[in-house]
Amino acid sequence: MVGGRLLSRVRPPLGATALVGLLCCATWAQIAAPPQAVWTPSSDAPKDLLTGLEAKHHDQFIERAKAGQIDVVFFGSTPAEMWLWPDRGRSVWDQTFGSLNAACFGSGGTRFDSLLWRMQHGELDGYKAKLVVVHAENAFFSGRGIRFFENVRDIDLNNYVSKYAAIIAEIRARQPQARILLFSVFPRSKEGAEPVMLNAALAALGNNETVFFIDMSKRFFRADGSVDDGMWHLGPPDPGVQKPAFKAWAEELQPWLDRFVR
C-alpha cells in the first residue's frame, strides 16, 4: 500500500507472493481508501494500448459505469464479451441476470495491461458492486500481441499469476465492498496441459473471504474424458465458447448470486 492507495496508476505488478499476501489480509480493504474516480475516454489512453474494438467498448463501459446501479459486473476477453452475443450467451444472460443490476465489461482484445488501465480509468468507478466476476484466459498478453501458450515451457507462472493478482488488487482498491469471483481458464483441447497448470496457480489467489477461485474446467469434458466441442468449438464456422457453456457458467454462478447479490 502506498499513500493509502494500491495500484492507483499503471505500474509493474508486485511479485505474486507479495500480492497474494495482500489479498489474504482481512483488514486490507478497511485500511485502503478507494481511489478517486477517473473518467478517461479511450482517446486519452496511451498510444497503442487499446485495440480499436476495446477502445470502443471502454467508452461504452464508462458511460454505463457513470450511470451507477451495478450489482454484478463481468470482466474478461472474448468469452466474457460473448455473454451479450445473440447466438451465444445473450438468452442465458437475460434469464440469469435480467432481474439483477448486471453489466458485462468483457471485450475481445483485452490484455493485462489494457484491462488494468481501463479499471483505473472509469470501469470500476461510479457504482458499488456486490460481485465482480473475472474470467481468466490461457494467453500471454503483452503490448498489442496476444499469443496462446503452445507449450507448457512457454509459461512463466509467477508472471502470469502476478498479473491477475494486480488486477484483483485494483478491484479490491476501487470496490472494497465487493466479492470477487475468479473463474478458471476454459480448456480448448484434451491435450493442452496449460489450463491445468494455470488454474492450479490461480487458485492461490483465492482467500475464500473476498476472493473466490472457481474451476469449472471439468464441465468442458464428456464423461469418457473427451473434449465436449459443444462447449468450446475450435474450428469454423462458429469458434469459441458455445451456448451450452454459458448455461453451465450460469449454473456455477447461481450459488454466488444467491449468497452475495439476491
GROMACS .gro file of C-alpha atoms in nm:
model
  262
    1MET     CA    1   0.000   0.000   0.000
    2VAL     CA    2   0.137   0.341  -0.098
    3GLY     CA    3  -0.014   0.657   0.050
    4GLY     CA    4  -0.328   0.464   0.146
    5ARG     CA    5  -0.380   0.351  -0.214
    6LEU     CA    6  -0.274   0.044  -0.403
    7LEU     CA    7  -0.204   0.040  -0.777
    8SER     CA    8  -0.392   0.364  -0.848
    9ARG     CA    9  -0.181   0.416  -1.162
   10VAL     CA   10  -0.036   0.179  -1.420
   11ARG     CA   11   0.284   0.032  -1.284
   12PRO     CA   12   0.468  -0.301  -1.294
   13PRO     CA   13   0.285  -0.554  -1.072
   14LEU     CA   14   0.435  -0.675  -0.749
   15GLY     CA   15   0.551  -1.033  -0.731
   16ALA     CA   16   0.280  -1.296  -0.700
   17THR     CA   17   0.381  -1.395  -0.349
   18ALA     CA   18   0.365  -1.040  -0.218
   19LEU     CA   19   0.030  -0.972  -0.379
   20VAL     CA   20  -0.121  -1.296  -0.257
   21GLY     CA   21  -0.022  -1.186   0.092
   22LEU     CA   22  -0.202  -0.855   0.045
   23LEU     CA   23  -0.511  -1.023  -0.093
   24CYS     CA   24  -0.527  -1.257   0.204
   25CYS     CA   25  -0.512  -0.974   0.457
   26ALA     CA   26  -0.861  -0.945   0.609
   27THR     CA   27  -0.818  -0.582   0.707
   28TRP     CA   28  -0.668  -0.452   0.383
   29ALA     CA   29  -0.994  -0.328   0.231
   30GLN     CA   30  -1.079  -0.146   0.552
   31ILE     CA   31  -0.744   0.036   0.556
   32ALA     CA   32  -0.720   0.140   0.192
   33ALA     CA   33  -0.932   0.435   0.083
   34PRO     CA   34  -1.090   0.387  -0.262
   35PRO     CA   35  -0.907   0.598  -0.522
   36GLN     CA   36  -1.088   0.896  -0.669
   37ALA     CA   37  -1.296   0.822  -0.979
   38VAL     CA   38  -1.118   0.897  -1.305
   39TRP     CA   39  -1.333   0.902  -1.618
   40THR     CA   40  -1.085   0.880  -1.903
   41PRO     CA   41  -1.206   0.828  -2.263
   42SER     CA   42  -1.020   0.589  -2.489
   43SER     CA   43  -0.888   0.883  -2.691
   44ASP     CA   44  -0.669   0.970  -2.392
   45ALA     CA   45  -0.528   0.621  -2.347
   46PRO     CA   46  -0.156   0.566  -2.409
   47LYS     CA   47  -0.083   0.508  -2.776
   48ASP     CA   48  -0.148   0.153  -2.894
   49LEU     CA   49  -0.264   0.037  -2.550
   50LEU     CA   50  -0.620  -0.038  -2.660
   51THR     CA   51  -0.730  -0.211  -2.978
   52GLY     CA   52  -0.998  -0.035  -3.181
   53LEU     CA   53  -1.267  -0.269  -3.050
   54GLU     CA   54  -1.151  -0.239  -2.692
   55ALA     CA   55  -1.140   0.141  -2.719
   56LYS     CA   56  -1.497   0.148  -2.845
   57HIS     CA   57  -1.608  -0.080  -2.565
   58HIS     CA   58  -1.423   0.118  -2.297
   59ASP     CA   59  -1.612   0.436  -2.386
   60GLN     CA   60  -1.940   0.245  -2.368
   61PHE     CA   61  -1.841   0.081  -2.040
   62ILE     CA   62  -1.753   0.402  -1.859
   63GLU     CA   63  -2.084   0.555  -1.965
   64ARG     CA   64  -2.259   0.252  -1.815
   65ALA     CA   65  -2.044   0.281  -1.501
   66LYS     CA   66  -2.128   0.650  -1.464
   67ALA     CA   67  -2.498   0.559  -1.461
   68GLY     CA   68  -2.436   0.353  -1.146
   69GLN     CA   69  -2.668   0.083  -1.012
   70ILE     CA   70  -2.442  -0.212  -1.095
   71ASP     CA   71  -2.454  -0.506  -0.855
   72VAL     CA   72  -2.276  -0.762  -1.076
   73VAL     CA   73  -2.006  -0.680  -1.331
   74PHE     CA   74  -1.807  -0.907  -1.561
   75PHE     CA   75  -1.453  -0.855  -1.691
   76GLY     CA   76  -1.259  -1.064  -1.938
   77SER     CA   77  -1.173  -1.109  -2.302
   78THR     CA   78  -1.386  -1.253  -2.584
   79PRO     CA   79  -1.551  -1.531  -2.378
   80ALA     CA   80  -1.682  -1.269  -2.133
   81GLU     CA   81  -1.792  -1.042  -2.418
   82MET     CA   82  -1.981  -1.335  -2.569
   83TRP     CA   83  -2.231  -1.321  -2.282
   84LEU     CA   84  -2.404  -1.049  -2.484
   85TRP     CA   85  -2.377  -1.210  -2.828
   86PRO     CA   86  -2.725  -1.312  -2.953
   87ASP     CA   87  -2.602  -1.650  -3.084
   88ARG     CA   88  -2.403  -1.734  -2.771
   89GLY     CA   89  -2.481  -1.619  -2.419
   90ARG     CA   90  -2.744  -1.347  -2.457
   91SER     CA   91  -3.053  -1.555  -2.382
   92VAL     CA   92  -2.882  -1.713  -2.080
   93TRP     CA   93  -2.771  -1.367  -1.966
   94ASP     CA   94  -3.124  -1.232  -1.987
   95GLN     CA   95  -3.264  -1.531  -1.798
   96THR     CA   96  -2.993  -1.528  -1.528
   97PHE     CA   97  -2.927  -1.157  -1.483
   98GLY     CA   98  -3.237  -0.992  -1.629
   99SER     CA   99  -3.379  -0.919  -1.285
  100LEU     CA  100  -3.043  -0.802  -1.147
  101ASN     CA  101  -2.840  -0.487  -1.199
  102ALA     CA  102  -2.574  -0.657  -1.410
  103ALA     CA  103  -2.319  -0.524  -1.658
  104CYS     CA  104  -2.076  -0.700  -1.888
  105PHE     CA  105  -1.744  -0.520  -1.943
  106GLY     CA  106  -1.586  -0.806  -2.136
  107SER     CA  107  -1.411  -0.717  -2.461
  108GLY     CA  108  -1.223  -0.900  -2.729
  109GLY     CA  109  -0.861  -0.790  -2.738
  110THR     CA  110  -0.838  -0.744  -2.361
  111ARG     CA  111  -0.485  -0.781  -2.225
  112PHE     CA  112  -0.346  -0.749  -1.875
  113ASP     CA  113  -0.208  -0.400  -1.928
  114SER     CA  114  -0.513  -0.271  -2.112
  115LEU     CA  115  -0.757  -0.413  -1.858
  116LEU     CA  116  -0.563  -0.261  -1.568
  117TRP     CA  117  -0.566   0.079  -1.740
  118ARG     CA  118  -0.938   0.054  -1.811
  119MET     CA  119  -1.010  -0.035  -1.449
  120GLN     CA  120  -0.804   0.261  -1.331
  121HIS     CA  121  -0.985   0.499  -1.569
  122GLY     CA  122  -1.354   0.455  -1.508
  123GLU     CA  123  -1.471   0.097  -1.545
  124LEU     CA  124  -1.463   0.034  -1.168
  125ASP     CA  125  -1.599   0.373  -1.064
  126GLY     CA  126  -1.945   0.522  -1.015
  127TYR     CA  127  -2.107   0.218  -0.857
  128LYS     CA  128  -2.072  -0.024  -0.568
  129ALA     CA  129  -2.081  -0.379  -0.695
  130LYS     CA  130  -2.172  -0.673  -0.481
  131LEU     CA  131  -1.999  -0.919  -0.711
  132VAL     CA  132  -1.716  -0.874  -0.963
  133VAL     CA  133  -1.661  -1.167  -1.199
  134VAL     CA  134  -1.325  -1.204  -1.375
  135HIS     CA  135  -1.265  -1.473  -1.634
  136ALA     CA  136  -0.905  -1.590  -1.668
  137GLU     CA  137  -0.754  -1.662  -2.010
  138ASN     CA  138  -0.480  -1.901  -2.119
  139ALA     CA  139  -0.296  -1.642  -2.321
  140PHE     CA  140   0.011  -1.429  -2.282
  141PHE     CA  141  -0.095  -1.066  -2.306
  142SER     CA  142   0.187  -0.824  -2.379
  143GLY     CA  143   0.171  -0.497  -2.568
  144ARG     CA  144  -0.066  -0.545  -2.861
  145GLY     CA  145   0.024  -0.908  -2.910
  146ILE     CA  146  -0.189  -1.199  -2.792
  147ARG     CA  147  -0.024  -1.540  -2.805
  148PHE     CA  148  -0.185  -1.854  -2.670
  149PHE     CA  149   0.054  -2.091  -2.497
  150GLU     CA  150   0.163  -2.369  -2.730
  151ASN     CA  151   0.385  -2.549  -2.484
  152VAL     CA  152   0.396  -2.564  -2.105
  153ARG     CA  153   0.757  -2.446  -2.127
  154ASP     CA  154   0.627  -2.110  -2.254
  155ILE     CA  155   0.453  -2.040  -1.924
  156ASP     CA  156   0.605  -1.818  -1.658
  157LEU     CA  157   0.357  -1.899  -1.383
  158ASN     CA  158   0.482  -1.636  -1.141
  159ASN     CA  159   0.449  -1.364  -1.404
  160TYR     CA  160   0.107  -1.489  -1.514
  161VAL     CA  161  -0.036  -1.508  -1.162
  162SER     CA  162   0.116  -1.176  -1.056
  163LYS     CA  163  -0.069  -1.001  -1.339
  164TYR     CA  164  -0.404  -1.141  -1.224
  165ALA     CA  165  -0.310  -1.055  -0.866
  166ALA     CA  166  -0.256  -0.694  -0.975
  167ILE     CA  167  -0.598  -0.687  -1.141
  168ILE     CA  168  -0.762  -0.831  -0.830
  169ALA     CA  169  -0.580  -0.577  -0.614
  170GLU     CA  170  -0.717  -0.297  -0.831
  171ILE     CA  171  -1.069  -0.430  -0.789
  172ARG     CA  172  -1.018  -0.452  -0.413
  173ALA     CA  173  -0.895  -0.092  -0.407
  174ARG     CA  174  -1.185   0.053  -0.606
  175GLN     CA  175  -1.462  -0.186  -0.499
  176PRO     CA  176  -1.363  -0.281  -0.142
  177GLN     CA  177  -1.716  -0.395  -0.055
  178ALA     CA  178  -1.738  -0.640  -0.347
  179ARG     CA  179  -1.671  -1.011  -0.354
  180ILE     CA  180  -1.458  -1.126  -0.647
  181LEU     CA  181  -1.513  -1.446  -0.841
  182LEU     CA  182  -1.209  -1.550  -1.046
  183PHE     CA  183  -1.321  -1.810  -1.298
  184SER     CA  184  -1.080  -2.067  -1.431
  185VAL     CA  185  -0.923  -2.086  -1.772
  186PHE     CA  186  -1.151  -2.278  -2.008
  187PRO     CA  187  -0.976  -2.577  -2.174
  188ARG     CA  188  -0.963  -2.574  -2.553
  189SER     CA  189  -0.839  -2.930  -2.604
  190LYS     CA  190  -0.782  -3.250  -2.412
  191GLU     CA  191  -0.410  -3.245  -2.488
  192GLY     CA  192  -0.344  -2.893  -2.360
  193ALA     CA  193  -0.173  -2.911  -2.021
  194GLU     CA  194  -0.157  -2.535  -1.969
  195PRO     CA  195  -0.513  -2.487  -1.829
  196VAL     CA  196  -0.440  -2.737  -1.552
  197MET     CA  197  -0.116  -2.561  -1.461
  198LEU     CA  198  -0.264  -2.213  -1.485
  199ASN     CA  199  -0.574  -2.296  -1.284
  200ALA     CA  200  -0.370  -2.463  -1.011
  201ALA     CA  201  -0.158  -2.148  -0.988
  202LEU     CA  202  -0.453  -1.910  -1.000
  203ALA     CA  203  -0.624  -2.096  -0.716
  204ALA     CA  204  -0.366  -1.943  -0.479
  205LEU     CA  205  -0.527  -1.601  -0.534
  206GLY     CA  206  -0.847  -1.709  -0.360
  207ASN     CA  207  -0.882  -1.648   0.012
  208ASN     CA  208  -1.244  -1.770   0.045
  209GLU     CA  209  -1.339  -1.444   0.214
  210THR     CA  210  -1.330  -1.174  -0.050
  211VAL     CA  211  -1.175  -1.356  -0.346
  212PHE     CA  212  -1.304  -1.692  -0.465
  213PHE     CA  213  -1.146  -1.908  -0.734
  214ILE     CA  214  -1.392  -2.125  -0.928
  215ASP     CA  215  -1.262  -2.402  -1.151
  216MET     CA  216  -1.530  -2.518  -1.392
  217SER     CA  217  -1.289  -2.667  -1.648
  218LYS     CA  218  -1.419  -3.021  -1.589
  219ARG     CA  219  -1.751  -2.919  -1.741
  220PHE     CA  220  -1.580  -2.888  -2.079
  221PHE     CA  221  -1.519  -3.264  -2.095
  222ARG     CA  222  -1.753  -3.558  -2.154
  223ALA     CA  223  -1.780  -3.850  -1.912
  224ASP     CA  224  -1.531  -4.050  -2.120
  225GLY     CA  225  -1.272  -3.774  -2.088
  226SER     CA  226  -1.305  -3.642  -2.442
  227VAL     CA  227  -1.344  -3.271  -2.508
  228ASP     CA  228  -1.702  -3.159  -2.550
  229ASP     CA  229  -1.691  -2.944  -2.863
  230GLY     CA  230  -2.045  -2.838  -2.785
  231MET     CA  231  -1.893  -2.629  -2.506
  232TRP     CA  232  -1.591  -2.485  -2.687
  233HIS     CA  233  -1.560  -2.524  -3.063
  234LEU     CA  234  -1.216  -2.472  -3.214
  235GLY     CA  235  -1.296  -2.462  -3.583
  236PRO     CA  236  -1.531  -2.278  -3.817
  237PRO     CA  237  -1.799  -2.173  -3.867
  238ASP     CA  238  -1.853  -2.055  -3.509
  239PRO     CA  239  -1.538  -2.096  -3.298
  240GLY     CA  240  -1.515  -2.014  -2.931
  241VAL     CA  241  -1.740  -2.063  -2.632
  242GLN     CA  242  -2.074  -2.216  -2.727
  243LYS     CA  243  -2.420  -2.158  -2.582
  244PRO     CA  244  -2.419  -2.472  -2.358
  245ALA     CA  245  -2.105  -2.336  -2.190
  246PHE     CA  246  -2.292  -2.022  -2.087
  247LYS     CA  247  -2.567  -2.236  -1.937
  248ALA     CA  248  -2.302  -2.422  -1.737
  249TRP     CA  249  -2.138  -2.091  -1.640
  250ALA     CA  250  -2.472  -1.957  -1.519
  251GLU     CA  251  -2.524  -2.271  -1.312
  252GLU     CA  252  -2.184  -2.220  -1.150
  253LEU     CA  253  -2.277  -1.859  -1.073
  254GLN     CA  254  -2.616  -1.926  -0.915
  255PRO     CA  255  -2.496  -2.012  -0.562
  256TRP     CA  256  -2.284  -1.695  -0.557
  257LEU     CA  257  -2.567  -1.478  -0.681
  258ASP     CA  258  -2.791  -1.621  -0.410
  259ARG     CA  259  -2.522  -1.572  -0.146
  260PHE     CA  260  -2.399  -1.222  -0.226
  261VAL     CA  261  -2.641  -1.048  -0.463
  262ARG     CA  262  -3.003  -1.150  -0.414
   0.00000   0.00000   0.00000
